[in-house]
Coordinates of C-alpha atoms in Angstrom, one line a residue:
M2 CA 0.4 -9.6 3.6
E3 CA 0.9 -13.3 4.4
K4 CA 3.9 -14.3 6.5
P5 CA 6.3 -16.3 4.4
A6 CA 6.5 -20.0 5.0
K7 CA 10.1 -19.8 4.4
I8 CA 12.8 -17.2 3.9
A9 CA 15.4 -18.1 1.2
P10 CA 18.9 -18.2 2.7
P11 CA 21.3 -15.4 1.7
K12 CA 23.5 -17.7 -0.4
G13 CA 26.2 -16.4 -2.6
K14 CA 27.3 -12.8 -3.4
L15 CA 24.9 -9.8 -3.1
G16 CA 25.6 -7.1 -5.7
I17 CA 25.0 -3.5 -4.7
L18 CA 24.3 -1.2 -7.6
L19 CA 24.6 2.5 -6.9
P20 CA 23.5 5.2 -9.4
G21 CA 25.7 8.1 -8.5
M22 CA 29.2 7.2 -7.2
G23 CA 29.8 10.3 -5.3
A24 CA 30.3 11.2 -1.6
V25 CA 27.6 8.9 -0.1
S26 CA 28.3 5.9 -2.3
T27 CA 32.1 6.0 -1.8
T28 CA 31.8 6.6 1.9
F29 CA 29.4 3.6 2.1
M30 CA 31.7 1.3 0.0
A31 CA 34.9 2.3 1.8
G32 CA 33.1 2.0 5.2
V33 CA 32.0 -1.6 4.4
E34 CA 35.5 -2.6 3.4
L35 CA 37.0 -1.0 6.6
V36 CA 34.5 -2.8 8.8
R37 CA 34.8 -6.2 7.1
T38 CA 38.6 -6.0 7.3
G39 CA 38.4 -5.2 11.1
K40 CA 39.7 -1.7 10.7
A41 CA 36.5 0.2 11.8
Q42 CA 33.2 -0.2 13.6
P43 CA 29.8 0.0 11.8
V44 CA 28.5 2.9 13.9
G45 CA 25.1 4.1 12.8
S46 CA 24.0 0.7 11.3
L47 CA 21.0 -1.0 12.9
T48 CA 21.7 -4.2 11.0
Q49 CA 25.2 -4.5 12.4
L50 CA 25.0 -3.0 15.9
G51 CA 21.2 -3.0 16.8
T52 CA 19.5 -5.4 19.0
I53 CA 15.9 -6.5 19.1
R54 CA 14.0 -7.4 22.3
L55 CA 12.2 -10.8 22.2
G56 CA 9.5 -11.7 24.8
K57 CA 9.1 -9.9 28.1
R58 CA 11.6 -7.4 29.6
T59 CA 12.2 -10.0 32.4
D60 CA 13.4 -12.6 29.8
N61 CA 16.5 -10.5 29.1
N62 CA 16.6 -11.8 25.5
S63 CA 17.8 -9.1 23.1
P64 CA 19.9 -10.6 20.3
R65 CA 21.8 -8.7 17.7
I66 CA 19.5 -8.1 14.7
K67 CA 22.1 -9.6 12.3
K68 CA 21.9 -12.8 14.4
F69 CA 18.1 -12.8 14.6
V70 CA 17.2 -12.5 11.0
P71 CA 19.0 -14.1 8.0
L72 CA 20.9 -11.0 6.6
A73 CA 23.6 -11.2 3.9
D74 CA 27.2 -11.1 5.4
L75 CA 29.3 -8.0 4.7
N76 CA 31.9 -10.3 3.2
D77 CA 29.5 -11.3 0.5
L78 CA 28.8 -7.7 -0.8
V79 CA 30.2 -6.6 -4.2
F80 CA 29.8 -3.2 -5.6
G81 CA 29.1 -1.4 -8.9
G82 CA 27.5 1.8 -10.1
W83 CA 27.1 4.5 -12.6
D84 CA 28.4 8.1 -12.6
L85 CA 28.6 11.1 -14.9
F86 CA 32.3 11.3 -14.2
K87 CA 34.8 8.6 -15.2
D88 CA 36.7 8.6 -11.9
N89 CA 37.0 5.3 -10.1
A90 CA 35.6 5.0 -6.5
Y91 CA 39.0 5.9 -5.0
Q92 CA 39.3 9.1 -7.1
A93 CA 35.7 10.0 -6.4
A94 CA 36.1 9.5 -2.6
S95 CA 39.2 11.6 -2.7
N96 CA 37.4 14.4 -4.5
A97 CA 34.4 14.1 -2.1
G98 CA 36.7 14.9 0.8
V99 CA 34.6 13.0 3.4
L100 CA 37.1 10.5 4.6
S101 CA 40.6 11.2 5.8
N102 CA 43.7 10.4 3.8
E103 CA 44.5 7.8 6.4
D104 CA 41.3 5.9 5.9
L105 CA 41.3 6.3 2.2
K106 CA 44.9 4.8 2.0
K107 CA 43.6 1.7 3.7
V108 CA 41.0 1.0 1.1
K109 CA 42.8 2.4 -2.0
P110 CA 43.4 -0.9 -3.7
F111 CA 39.7 -2.0 -3.1
L112 CA 38.1 1.4 -4.2
S113 CA 40.4 1.7 -7.2
K114 CA 39.1 -1.4 -8.7
I115 CA 35.5 -0.1 -8.7
K116 CA 34.9 1.8 -11.9
P117 CA 31.6 3.4 -12.9
M118 CA 29.5 2.6 -15.8
K119 CA 28.4 5.5 -18.1
A120 CA 25.4 7.4 -16.5
A121 CA 22.0 8.1 -18.0
F122 CA 22.2 11.9 -17.4
D123 CA 20.3 14.8 -18.6
K124 CA 21.3 18.3 -17.5
E125 CA 17.7 19.5 -17.7
Y126 CA 17.0 17.5 -14.5
V127 CA 20.3 18.5 -12.6
K128 CA 21.1 21.9 -13.9
K129 CA 24.2 22.6 -11.8
L130 CA 26.2 19.6 -13.1
D131 CA 27.8 18.8 -16.5
G132 CA 28.2 15.1 -17.3
T133 CA 31.3 14.0 -19.2
Y134 CA 30.7 10.2 -18.9
V135 CA 27.3 9.7 -20.2
K136 CA 25.2 7.3 -22.4
K137 CA 23.9 8.2 -25.8
A138 CA 20.6 7.0 -27.3
K139 CA 17.9 8.3 -29.5
N140 CA 15.3 8.2 -26.7
K141 CA 14.9 7.4 -23.0
Y142 CA 13.6 3.9 -23.6
E143 CA 16.8 3.0 -25.3
L144 CA 18.7 4.6 -22.4
A145 CA 16.7 2.4 -20.0
L146 CA 17.4 -0.7 -22.0
Q147 CA 21.1 0.1 -21.8
I148 CA 20.8 0.3 -18.0
K149 CA 19.1 -3.1 -18.0
E150 CA 22.0 -4.5 -20.1
D151 CA 24.5 -3.0 -17.5
I152 CA 22.5 -4.7 -14.7
A153 CA 22.7 -8.1 -16.5
N154 CA 26.5 -7.6 -17.4
F155 CA 27.3 -6.6 -13.7
K156 CA 25.5 -9.7 -12.3
K157 CA 27.5 -11.9 -14.7
T158 CA 30.9 -10.4 -14.2
S159 CA 30.6 -9.9 -10.4
R160 CA 29.1 -13.4 -10.1
A161 CA 26.4 -12.1 -7.8
T162 CA 23.4 -14.4 -7.1
R163 CA 21.2 -11.4 -6.1
L164 CA 21.3 -7.7 -6.7
I165 CA 19.9 -4.5 -5.0
M166 CA 19.9 -1.0 -6.5
C167 CA 20.0 2.1 -4.3
W168 CA 19.8 5.6 -5.8
C169 CA 22.6 7.8 -4.3
A170 CA 22.8 10.3 -7.0
S171 CA 21.8 14.0 -7.0
T172 CA 18.3 15.5 -6.4
E173 CA 16.5 16.2 -9.7
V174 CA 14.2 19.1 -10.5
F175 CA 10.7 19.0 -9.0
I176 CA 8.3 16.9 -11.0
R177 CA 4.6 16.4 -10.3
P178 CA 2.8 13.1 -11.1
E179 CA 1.3 13.1 -14.6
E180 CA -0.7 10.8 -16.8
V181 CA 2.5 9.3 -18.2
H182 CA 3.3 7.9 -14.8
S183 CA -0.1 6.2 -14.3
T184 CA 0.5 2.9 -16.0
P185 CA 3.5 0.8 -17.2
E186 CA 2.2 1.0 -20.8
K187 CA 2.0 4.8 -20.7
F188 CA 5.3 5.0 -19.0
V189 CA 7.0 2.9 -21.8
E190 CA 5.3 5.0 -24.4
G191 CA 6.5 8.1 -22.6
M192 CA 10.1 6.9 -22.6
K193 CA 9.9 6.2 -26.3
N194 CA 8.6 9.8 -26.9
N195 CA 11.1 11.5 -24.5
H196 CA 8.5 12.7 -22.2
P197 CA 9.8 15.6 -20.1
A198 CA 8.2 14.3 -16.9
I199 CA 10.4 11.1 -17.1
A200 CA 13.6 11.9 -15.2
P201 CA 16.8 9.9 -15.4
S202 CA 16.2 8.3 -12.0
M203 CA 13.0 6.8 -13.3
L204 CA 15.0 5.1 -16.1
Y205 CA 17.2 3.4 -13.5
A206 CA 14.1 2.4 -11.4
W207 CA 12.3 1.0 -14.4
A208 CA 15.4 -0.9 -15.5
S209 CA 15.9 -2.2 -12.0
V210 CA 12.3 -3.3 -11.3
T211 CA 11.8 -5.0 -14.7
S212 CA 15.1 -6.8 -14.1
G213 CA 13.7 -8.2 -10.8
V214 CA 16.1 -6.0 -8.7
P215 CA 14.8 -4.3 -5.6
F216 CA 15.2 -0.5 -5.6
A217 CA 15.7 2.0 -2.8
N218 CA 15.4 5.8 -3.6
G219 CA 17.7 7.8 -1.4
A220 CA 16.8 11.2 -3.0
P221 CA 13.5 13.1 -2.9
N222 CA 12.9 12.6 -6.6
L223 CA 9.6 11.1 -7.7
T224 CA 11.4 8.0 -9.2
V225 CA 9.5 4.9 -7.9
D226 CA 6.8 6.9 -6.1
I227 CA 4.4 6.7 -9.1
P228 CA 1.6 4.2 -9.9
A229 CA 3.4 2.8 -13.0
M230 CA 6.5 1.8 -11.0
Q231 CA 4.4 0.4 -8.1
K232 CA 2.4 -1.7 -10.5
L233 CA 5.6 -3.0 -12.1
A234 CA 7.0 -3.8 -8.7
L235 CA 4.0 -6.0 -8.0
E236 CA 4.1 -7.6 -11.4
H237 CA 7.7 -8.4 -11.1
N238 CA 7.6 -9.4 -7.4
V239 CA 10.1 -6.7 -6.5
A240 CA 10.5 -4.8 -3.2
V241 CA 10.8 -1.1 -3.4
C242 CA 11.2 1.8 -0.8
G243 CA 11.9 5.5 -0.5
K244 CA 12.3 8.3 -0.5
D245 CA 15.1 10.7 0.6
F246 CA 17.6 9.5 3.2
K247 CA 16.8 10.8 6.7
T248 CA 20.1 12.0 7.9
G249 CA 20.6 15.3 9.7
Q250 CA 18.1 18.0 10.3
T251 CA 14.9 16.0 9.5
L252 CA 16.2 13.2 11.8
I253 CA 16.2 15.7 14.6
K254 CA 12.8 17.0 13.5
T255 CA 11.2 13.6 13.7
V256 CA 12.6 13.2 17.2
L257 CA 11.5 16.6 18.6
A258 CA 8.1 17.0 16.9
P259 CA 6.7 13.8 18.4
A260 CA 7.8 15.0 21.9
F261 CA 5.8 18.3 21.5
K262 CA 2.8 16.4 20.3
A263 CA 3.1 13.8 23.1
R264 CA 3.1 16.5 25.7
M265 CA 0.5 18.7 23.9
L266 CA 2.9 21.6 23.6
G267 CA 2.0 24.1 21.0
L268 CA 4.2 25.2 18.1
D269 CA 4.2 28.7 16.5
G270 CA 7.0 28.3 14.1
W271 CA 10.0 26.3 13.0
Y272 CA 12.7 27.9 10.9
S273 CA 15.3 25.5 9.5
T274 CA 18.4 26.4 7.5
N275 CA 21.2 24.3 6.1
I276 CA 24.8 25.2 5.1
L277 CA 26.6 22.6 2.9
G278 CA 29.3 22.7 0.3
N279 CA 29.3 19.3 -1.3
R280 CA 28.0 18.3 -4.7
D281 CA 24.6 17.9 -3.1
G282 CA 24.8 21.5 -2.0
E283 CA 25.8 22.7 -5.4
V284 CA 22.9 20.8 -7.0
L285 CA 20.4 22.2 -4.5
D286 CA 21.6 25.7 -5.3
D287 CA 19.3 25.3 -8.4
P288 CA 15.7 26.4 -7.5
G289 CA 14.2 23.3 -9.4
S290 CA 16.2 20.8 -7.4
F291 CA 15.7 22.8 -4.1
K292 CA 11.9 22.6 -4.7
T293 CA 12.1 18.8 -4.7
K294 CA 14.1 18.8 -1.5
E295 CA 11.9 21.5 0.2
E296 CA 8.8 19.4 -0.4
S297 CA 10.5 16.4 1.2
K298 CA 11.7 18.3 4.3
L299 CA 8.4 20.2 4.8
G300 CA 6.1 17.2 5.0
A301 CA 7.3 15.6 8.2
L302 CA 5.9 18.2 10.6
E303 CA 2.4 18.3 9.0
Y304 CA 2.0 14.5 9.3
I305 CA 3.5 14.2 12.8
L306 CA 1.6 17.1 14.4
Q307 CA -1.7 16.5 12.7
P308 CA -3.0 20.1 12.8
Q309 CA -6.5 19.0 11.6
L310 CA -6.8 17.2 15.0
Y311 CA -5.1 19.9 17.1
P312 CA -5.9 23.2 15.5
E313 CA -5.3 25.2 18.7
L314 CA -1.8 23.8 19.0
Y315 CA -0.6 23.3 15.4
G316 CA -3.1 25.1 13.1
K317 CA -1.0 28.1 12.3
I318 CA 2.6 26.9 12.1
H319 CA 5.1 29.1 10.3
H320 CA 7.4 26.4 8.8
K321 CA 10.4 27.6 6.7
V322 CA 13.2 25.5 5.2
R323 CA 16.3 27.0 3.5
I324 CA 19.4 25.4 2.0
N325 CA 22.5 27.5 1.3
Y326 CA 25.4 26.3 -0.8
Y327 CA 28.6 27.2 1.0
P328 CA 31.7 25.5 -0.6
P329 CA 34.1 25.9 2.5
R330 CA 32.0 23.5 4.5
G331 CA 32.3 20.6 2.0
D332 CA 30.4 17.5 3.3
N333 CA 30.3 18.9 6.9
K334 CA 26.7 20.3 6.9
E335 CA 25.4 22.6 9.5
G336 CA 21.6 22.3 10.1
W337 CA 20.3 25.2 12.3
D338 CA 16.8 25.2 13.7
N339 CA 14.9 27.9 15.6
I340 CA 11.7 26.5 17.2
D341 CA 9.1 28.8 18.8
I342 CA 6.8 26.7 21.1
F343 CA 4.2 27.6 23.7
G344 CA 3.0 25.9 26.8
W345 CA 0.5 26.3 29.7
L346 CA -1.5 29.4 29.4
N347 CA 0.1 30.1 26.0
Y348 CA 3.4 31.2 27.5
K349 CA 6.2 31.3 24.8
M350 CA 9.4 29.3 24.9
Q351 CA 12.2 28.7 22.4
I352 CA 14.4 25.8 21.4
K353 CA 17.5 26.3 19.2
V354 CA 19.4 23.4 17.7
D355 CA 22.7 23.7 15.8
F356 CA 23.6 20.3 14.4
L357 CA 27.1 20.2 12.9
C358 CA 26.8 17.0 11.0
R359 CA 28.6 15.0 8.3
D360 CA 26.1 14.3 5.7
S361 CA 27.7 11.2 4.1
I362 CA 28.8 9.7 7.4
L363 CA 25.2 9.7 8.5
A364 CA 23.9 8.5 5.1
A365 CA 26.3 5.6 4.6
P366 CA 25.0 3.3 7.3
I367 CA 21.5 4.0 6.0
V368 CA 22.5 2.6 2.6
L369 CA 24.0 -0.5 4.3
D370 CA 20.8 -1.1 6.3
L371 CA 18.5 -0.6 3.3
V372 CA 20.4 -2.9 0.9
L373 CA 20.5 -5.6 3.6
F374 CA 16.8 -5.2 4.6
L375 CA 15.7 -5.1 1.0
D376 CA 17.5 -8.2 0.2
L377 CA 15.8 -9.9 3.2
A378 CA 12.4 -8.6 2.0
Q379 CA 13.0 -10.0 -1.5
R380 CA 14.1 -13.4 -0.1
A381 CA 11.0 -13.4 2.1
G382 CA 8.8 -12.9 -1.0
F383 CA 7.8 -9.3 -0.1
R384 CA 6.8 -7.1 -3.1
G385 CA 5.9 -3.5 -3.8
I386 CA 6.3 -0.7 -1.2
Q387 CA 8.2 -1.6 1.9
E388 CA 6.6 0.8 4.4
W389 CA 8.4 -0.9 7.3
L390 CA 11.6 0.8 6.1
S391 CA 10.1 4.3 6.5
F392 CA 12.5 4.7 9.5
Y393 CA 15.3 5.6 7.0
F394 CA 13.4 8.2 4.9
K395 CA 12.3 11.9 5.1
S396 CA 9.4 11.4 2.8
P397 CA 8.3 7.6 3.3
M398 CA 6.4 5.9 0.5
T399 CA 3.0 4.4 1.5
S400 CA 0.0 2.9 -0.2
P401 CA -1.9 5.7 -1.9
E402 CA -4.8 5.6 0.7
L403 CA -2.5 6.0 3.7
Y404 CA -0.7 8.9 5.2
P405 CA 3.0 8.3 5.8
E406 CA 4.2 7.8 9.3
H407 CA 7.1 10.2 10.2
D408 CA 7.5 9.7 14.0
L409 CA 10.9 8.1 14.3
F410 CA 9.9 6.1 17.3
I411 CA 6.8 4.6 15.7
Q412 CA 8.9 3.9 12.6
S413 CA 11.4 2.1 14.7
M414 CA 8.7 0.0 16.4
K415 CA 7.1 -0.8 13.0
L416 CA 10.5 -2.0 11.7
K417 CA 11.4 -4.2 14.7
N418 CA 7.9 -5.6 14.9
T419 CA 8.1 -6.5 11.2
L420 CA 11.2 -8.4 11.9
R421 CA 9.6 -10.2 14.9
W422 CA 6.6 -11.1 12.8
L423 CA 8.7 -12.3 10.0
M424 CA 10.6 -14.7 12.3
G425 CA 7.4 -15.9 14.1
E426 CA 8.0 -14.0 17.4
E427 CA 5.4 -12.3 19.5
L428 CA 5.0 -8.5 18.7
I429 CA 5.9 -6.0 21.4
T430 CA 3.1 -3.7 22.3
H431 CA 4.8 -1.9 25.3
L432 CA 1.6 -2.4 27.3
G433 CA 3.4 -3.6 30.3
Q434 CA 0.3 -4.4 32.4
E435 CA 1.1 -8.1 32.6
Y436 CA 4.0 -7.3 34.9
Y437 CA 1.6 -6.0 37.5
D438 CA -1.3 -8.6 37.3

């Protein structure tokens, strides 16, 4: 990739389009409004609070990322989206039960004005939900064209100069790549013929990419992770990234597993279970949707530990992932891990982690960072898969010939070095020998 000669400035409003105006989307929108009105801090957001070291450690030069790269200002963000229920964003946030009544009251006038567009929804792909506010069409192609029309209308009415779309809706049933996903032409033909391997999320992605709008996939669905969509992204000069927000349990996994590998500690087994009671938990109670999530959550260990290189340490791992729908928990998820490791002379040890987390509180700043970084990528002329944003995903998209990098710390270095490279700064290698020469 060639470094851009110039990055277009972030002039005008940035429109954020969110398929799925549930817990994550409304927590994100409410949080942005609270932060930009000075009523909260953007905790968890790299773009807002993170710094980036430039030059040597002795230079003491670590500006805020938002001062270093030309990101859109929070005051320029405007919001829209789709949902299968007619509730406005305030009603949806109240139903989600993530934010306190005190915080919701502060943003009620703002959220109440954000009303969803009708969703492209099919119960076959999310069996636990019943949509009451949905589009009608004779085939999937017409549904996708309706979404394109929504995108154009939103840009006009919001007076946004640029748009980003981020999938924040439910996990769909597991779909394997098929011939219909191989080329843009076959994909269009498949939409016209209502092919069962074309899920609703793919309609949003197709509409977004062919409208010149960057797309981030926050769920483990196939969506943009297919050849047809990636070819379209290149043809339309659109940045895309995904998939599946890395929030709770997998975040911890991608921190601990690199530590075991770095110290050459062996792993016998890793049992992970989750209890959650929000809409996501209800959706994942269906075996088809759970299969999609399971595939996403299982992959990290395999890629980080590389059992083919270290068969004596990681060749026989028993890795189990379970998700249990438990309504009393609401959005307050519990991720419990039992980890069986072994060390010198094969002596056994155990680690147990009980992460009582808030799913949407962890996801909201990810959405913020992704939309701001995707907008930066688009203005810099980047197109296709943005692997440097792997930091935010459980199952990062990569070029087909590459394995995905899951180690959180390597992902963080990749992201920050991309920003340094983009701005013409020297990359940080962490070699450090120059201090002792």
